[in-house]
Amino acid sequence: MLLRFLLIAAVAAAPALADKPNKPGKGGHGKPPHARKHQGVPPGLAKKGGLPPGLAKKFGQRRPERPYIAFDPRYDDRAWFLIDGRWELREGLTGALRMEIRDSLRLPVAPPPVPLPKVGVDLRVVLFN
């Protein structure tokens, strides 16, 4: 009797616990509004373009005219920055920087002006204009 009651309660509660589909006017197809509007461009760069602000700070005081950053697609907490003709690794990136890195991985790749460091994986190089 108790088992039957629990079974009926579980079946009755299932529709209430199920994921609700997105409505076309409310985000449609599971993508946030900025992703649909700007088609994969990171939100901070959608209007103005260029280098994301958090990553720009990692170049230091002098930001290069053509900023290259190489990303290891396996990790979102580190990036290689091309500074004065040398690749420098910045590790332990957190919070908003990790989001900027994930967004930057969707940008088109660019050929690096100097050879990449050998890290055992193909790094994804992005040139920010």
PDB file of C-alpha atoms in Angstrom:
ATOM      1  CA  MET A   1       0.000   0.000   0.000  1.00  0.00           C
ATOM      2  CA  LEU A   2       2.774   2.427   0.929  1.00  0.00           C
ATOM      3  CA  LEU A   3       4.729   1.427  -2.157  1.00  0.00           C
ATOM      4  CA  ARG A   4       1.693   2.094  -4.370  1.00  0.00           C
ATOM      5  CA  PHE A   5       1.232   5.535  -2.761  1.00  0.00           C
ATOM      6  CA  LEU A   6       4.906   6.442  -3.335  1.00  0.00           C
ATOM      7  CA  LEU A   7       4.707   5.295  -6.950  1.00  0.00           C
ATOM      8  CA  ILE A   8       1.590   7.388  -7.612  1.00  0.00           C
ATOM      9  CA  ALA A   9       3.189  10.430  -5.892  1.00  0.00           C
ATOM     10  CA  ALA A  10       6.361  10.099  -7.990  1.00  0.00           C
ATOM     11  CA  VAL A  11       4.408   9.834 -11.256  1.00  0.00           C
ATOM     12  CA  ALA A  12       2.259  12.834 -10.335  1.00  0.00           C
ATOM     13  CA  ALA A  13       5.294  14.980  -9.395  1.00  0.00           C
ATOM     14  CA  ALA A  14       7.346  14.137 -12.520  1.00  0.00           C
ATOM     15  CA  PRO A  15       5.823  16.809 -14.821  1.00  0.00           C
ATOM     16  CA  ALA A  16       6.405  19.491 -12.206  1.00  0.00           C
ATOM     17  CA  LEU A  17      10.099  18.575 -11.933  1.00  0.00           C
ATOM     18  CA  ALA A  18      10.742  18.262 -15.687  1.00  0.00           C
ATOM     19  CA  ASP A  19      12.751  20.933 -17.525  1.00  0.00           C
ATOM     20  CA  LYS A  20      10.545  23.422 -19.260  1.00  0.00           C
ATOM     21  CA  PRO A  21      11.359  24.122 -22.939  1.00  0.00           C
ATOM     22  CA  ASN A  22      12.462  27.630 -23.892  1.00  0.00           C
ATOM     23  CA  LYS A  23       9.829  29.789 -25.477  1.00  0.00           C
ATOM     24  CA  PRO A  24      10.809  31.665 -28.661  1.00  0.00           C
ATOM     25  CA  GLY A  25      10.319  35.057 -27.011  1.00  0.00           C
ATOM     26  CA  LYS A  26      12.214  34.129 -23.858  1.00  0.00           C
ATOM     27  CA  GLY A  27      15.702  33.215 -25.028  1.00  0.00           C
ATOM     28  CA  GLY A  28      14.705  30.634 -27.667  1.00  0.00           C
ATOM     29  CA  HIS A  29      16.772  27.564 -28.419  1.00  0.00           C
ATOM     30  CA  GLY A  30      18.669  27.711 -25.122  1.00  0.00           C
ATOM     31  CA  LYS A  31      21.016  30.529 -26.147  1.00  0.00           C
ATOM     32  CA  PRO A  32      21.281  33.751 -24.141  1.00  0.00           C
ATOM     33  CA  PRO A  33      20.111  36.888 -25.981  1.00  0.00           C
ATOM     34  CA  HIS A  34      23.640  38.237 -26.592  1.00  0.00           C
ATOM     35  CA  ALA A  35      24.729  34.967 -28.246  1.00  0.00           C
ATOM     36  CA  ARG A  36      21.841  35.067 -30.711  1.00  0.00           C
ATOM     37  CA  LYS A  37      22.190  38.770 -31.378  1.00  0.00           C
ATOM     38  CA  HIS A  38      25.935  38.828 -31.972  1.00  0.00           C
ATOM     39  CA  GLN A  39      26.361  35.267 -33.229  1.00  0.00           C
ATOM     40  CA  GLY A  40      29.116  33.935 -30.982  1.00  0.00           C
ATOM     41  CA  VAL A  41      31.016  37.158 -30.330  1.00  0.00           C
ATOM     42  CA  PRO A  42      31.845  37.520 -26.617  1.00  0.00           C
ATOM     43  CA  PRO A  43      29.426  39.938 -24.888  1.00  0.00           C
ATOM     44  CA  GLY A  44      32.079  42.514 -23.929  1.00  0.00           C
ATOM     45  CA  LEU A  45      33.357  42.681 -27.504  1.00  0.00           C
ATOM     46  CA  ALA A  46      30.054  42.575 -29.343  1.00  0.00           C
ATOM     47  CA  LYS A  47      29.848  46.319 -29.964  1.00  0.00           C
ATOM     48  CA  LYS A  48      33.386  47.616 -29.732  1.00  0.00           C
ATOM     49  CA  GLY A  49      35.572  44.618 -30.601  1.00  0.00           C
ATOM     50  CA  GLY A  50      39.196  44.379 -29.497  1.00  0.00           C
ATOM     51  CA  LEU A  51      40.895  42.830 -26.526  1.00  0.00           C
ATOM     52  CA  PRO A  52      38.729  41.852 -23.522  1.00  0.00           C
ATOM     53  CA  PRO A  53      39.507  44.129 -20.557  1.00  0.00           C
ATOM     54  CA  GLY A  54      40.625  41.399 -18.151  1.00  0.00           C
ATOM     55  CA  LEU A  55      43.033  39.857 -20.653  1.00  0.00           C
ATOM     56  CA  ALA A  56      44.308  43.328 -21.612  1.00  0.00           C
ATOM     57  CA  LYS A  57      45.465  43.898 -18.028  1.00  0.00           C
ATOM     58  CA  LYS A  58      47.584  40.747 -18.180  1.00  0.00           C
ATOM     59  CA  PHE A  59      49.814  42.365 -20.829  1.00  0.00           C
ATOM     60  CA  GLY A  60      50.987  44.876 -18.217  1.00  0.00           C
ATOM     61  CA  GLN A  61      51.528  48.611 -18.644  1.00  0.00           C
ATOM     62  CA  ARG A  62      52.408  48.507 -22.354  1.00  0.00           C
ATOM     63  CA  ARG A  63      49.762  46.811 -24.449  1.00  0.00           C
ATOM     64  CA  PRO A  64      51.115  45.747 -27.874  1.00  0.00           C
ATOM     65  CA  GLU A  65      49.636  47.193 -31.040  1.00  0.00           C
ATOM     66  CA  ARG A  66      48.806  43.680 -32.255  1.00  0.00           C
ATOM     67  CA  PRO A  67      48.019  41.607 -29.118  1.00  0.00           C
ATOM     68  CA  TYR A  68      48.398  37.860 -29.658  1.00  0.00           C
ATOM     69  CA  ILE A  69      47.202  35.385 -27.038  1.00  0.00           C
ATOM     70  CA  ALA A  70      47.569  31.608 -27.273  1.00  0.00           C
ATOM     71  CA  PHE A  71      45.080  29.422 -25.432  1.00  0.00           C
ATOM     72  CA  ASP A  72      45.389  25.796 -24.393  1.00  0.00           C
ATOM     73  CA  PRO A  73      41.934  24.400 -25.266  1.00  0.00           C
ATOM     74  CA  ARG A  74      42.156  21.943 -22.353  1.00  0.00           C
ATOM     75  CA  TYR A  75      42.324  24.664 -19.687  1.00  0.00           C
ATOM     76  CA  ASP A  76      40.468  27.921 -19.134  1.00  0.00           C
ATOM     77  CA  ASP A  77      42.658  29.139 -16.265  1.00  0.00           C
ATOM     78  CA  ARG A  78      45.827  29.903 -18.244  1.00  0.00           C
ATOM     79  CA  ALA A  79      46.948  31.668 -21.391  1.00  0.00           C
ATOM     80  CA  TRP A  80      50.166  32.497 -23.241  1.00  0.00           C
ATOM     81  CA  PHE A  81      50.712  36.207 -24.005  1.00  0.00           C
ATOM     82  CA  LEU A  82      53.117  37.402 -26.699  1.00  0.00           C
ATOM     83  CA  ILE A  83      55.135  40.127 -24.982  1.00  0.00           C
ATOM     84  CA  ASP A  84      58.242  41.634 -26.616  1.00  0.00           C
ATOM     85  CA  GLY A  85      58.576  38.701 -29.027  1.00  0.00           C
ATOM     86  CA  ARG A  86      58.363  36.019 -26.293  1.00  0.00           C
ATOM     87  CA  TRP A  87      55.451  33.858 -25.158  1.00  0.00           C
ATOM     88  CA  GLU A  88      54.795  34.300 -21.438  1.00  0.00           C
ATOM     89  CA  LEU A  89      52.477  31.979 -19.530  1.00  0.00           C
ATOM     90  CA  ARG A  90      49.956  33.443 -17.079  1.00  0.00           C
ATOM     91  CA  GLU A  91      48.401  30.769 -14.837  1.00  0.00           C
ATOM     92  CA  GLY A  92      45.812  30.708 -12.088  1.00  0.00           C
ATOM     93  CA  LEU A  93      43.368  33.005 -13.859  1.00  0.00           C
ATOM     94  CA  THR A  94      39.983  33.113 -12.153  1.00  0.00           C
ATOM     95  CA  GLY A  95      36.460  34.456 -12.415  1.00  0.00           C
ATOM     96  CA  ALA A  96      35.767  36.827 -15.279  1.00  0.00           C
ATOM     97  CA  LEU A  97      39.124  36.046 -16.921  1.00  0.00           C
ATOM     98  CA  ARG A  98      38.144  32.407 -17.292  1.00  0.00           C
ATOM     99  CA  MET A  99      34.924  33.500 -18.965  1.00  0.00           C
ATOM    100  CA  GLU A 100      36.888  35.775 -21.326  1.00  0.00           C
ATOM    101  CA  ILE A 101      39.158  32.843 -22.202  1.00  0.00           C
ATOM    102  CA  ARG A 102      36.211  30.535 -22.932  1.00  0.00           C
ATOM    103  CA  ASP A 103      34.629  33.236 -25.111  1.00  0.00           C
ATOM    104  CA  SER A 104      37.935  33.886 -26.898  1.00  0.00           C
ATOM    105  CA  LEU A 105      38.245  30.221 -27.833  1.00  0.00           C
ATOM    106  CA  ARG A 106      35.301  30.784 -30.194  1.00  0.00           C
ATOM    107  CA  LEU A 107      37.129  33.515 -32.133  1.00  0.00           C
ATOM    108  CA  PRO A 108      38.968  32.756 -35.391  1.00  0.00           C
ATOM    109  CA  VAL A 109      42.577  31.603 -35.129  1.00  0.00           C
ATOM    110  CA  ALA A 110      45.515  33.631 -36.422  1.00  0.00           C
ATOM    111  CA  PRO A 111      48.994  32.495 -37.435  1.00  0.00           C
ATOM    112  CA  PRO A 112      51.496  33.450 -34.720  1.00  0.00           C
ATOM    113  CA  PRO A 113      54.344  35.803 -35.680  1.00  0.00           C
ATOM    114  CA  VAL A 114      56.851  33.765 -33.628  1.00  0.00           C
ATOM    115  CA  PRO A 115      56.963  30.000 -32.939  1.00  0.00           C
ATOM    116  CA  LEU A 116      54.654  28.770 -30.210  1.00  0.00           C
ATOM    117  CA  PRO A 117      55.963  27.158 -27.022  1.00  0.00           C
ATOM    118  CA  LYS A 118      56.032  23.371 -27.066  1.00  0.00           C
ATOM    119  CA  VAL A 119      53.459  22.233 -24.495  1.00  0.00           C
ATOM    120  CA  GLY A 120      52.282  18.923 -25.977  1.00  0.00           C
ATOM    121  CA  VAL A 121      49.049  20.264 -27.460  1.00  0.00           C
ATOM    122  CA  ASP A 122      48.136  22.574 -30.325  1.00  0.00           C
ATOM    123  CA  LEU A 123      47.616  26.012 -28.847  1.00  0.00           C
ATOM    124  CA  ARG A 124      44.842  28.188 -30.294  1.00  0.00           C
ATOM    125  CA  VAL A 125      46.258  31.616 -31.184  1.00  0.00           C
ATOM    126  CA  VAL A 126      43.973  34.642 -31.400  1.00  0.00           C
ATOM    127  CA  LEU A 127      44.917  38.098 -32.662  1.00  0.00           C
ATOM    128  CA  PHE A 128      42.845  40.844 -31.063  1.00  0.00           C
ATOM    129  CA  ASN A 129      42.434  43.983 -33.177  1.00  0.00           C
TER     130      ASN A 129
END
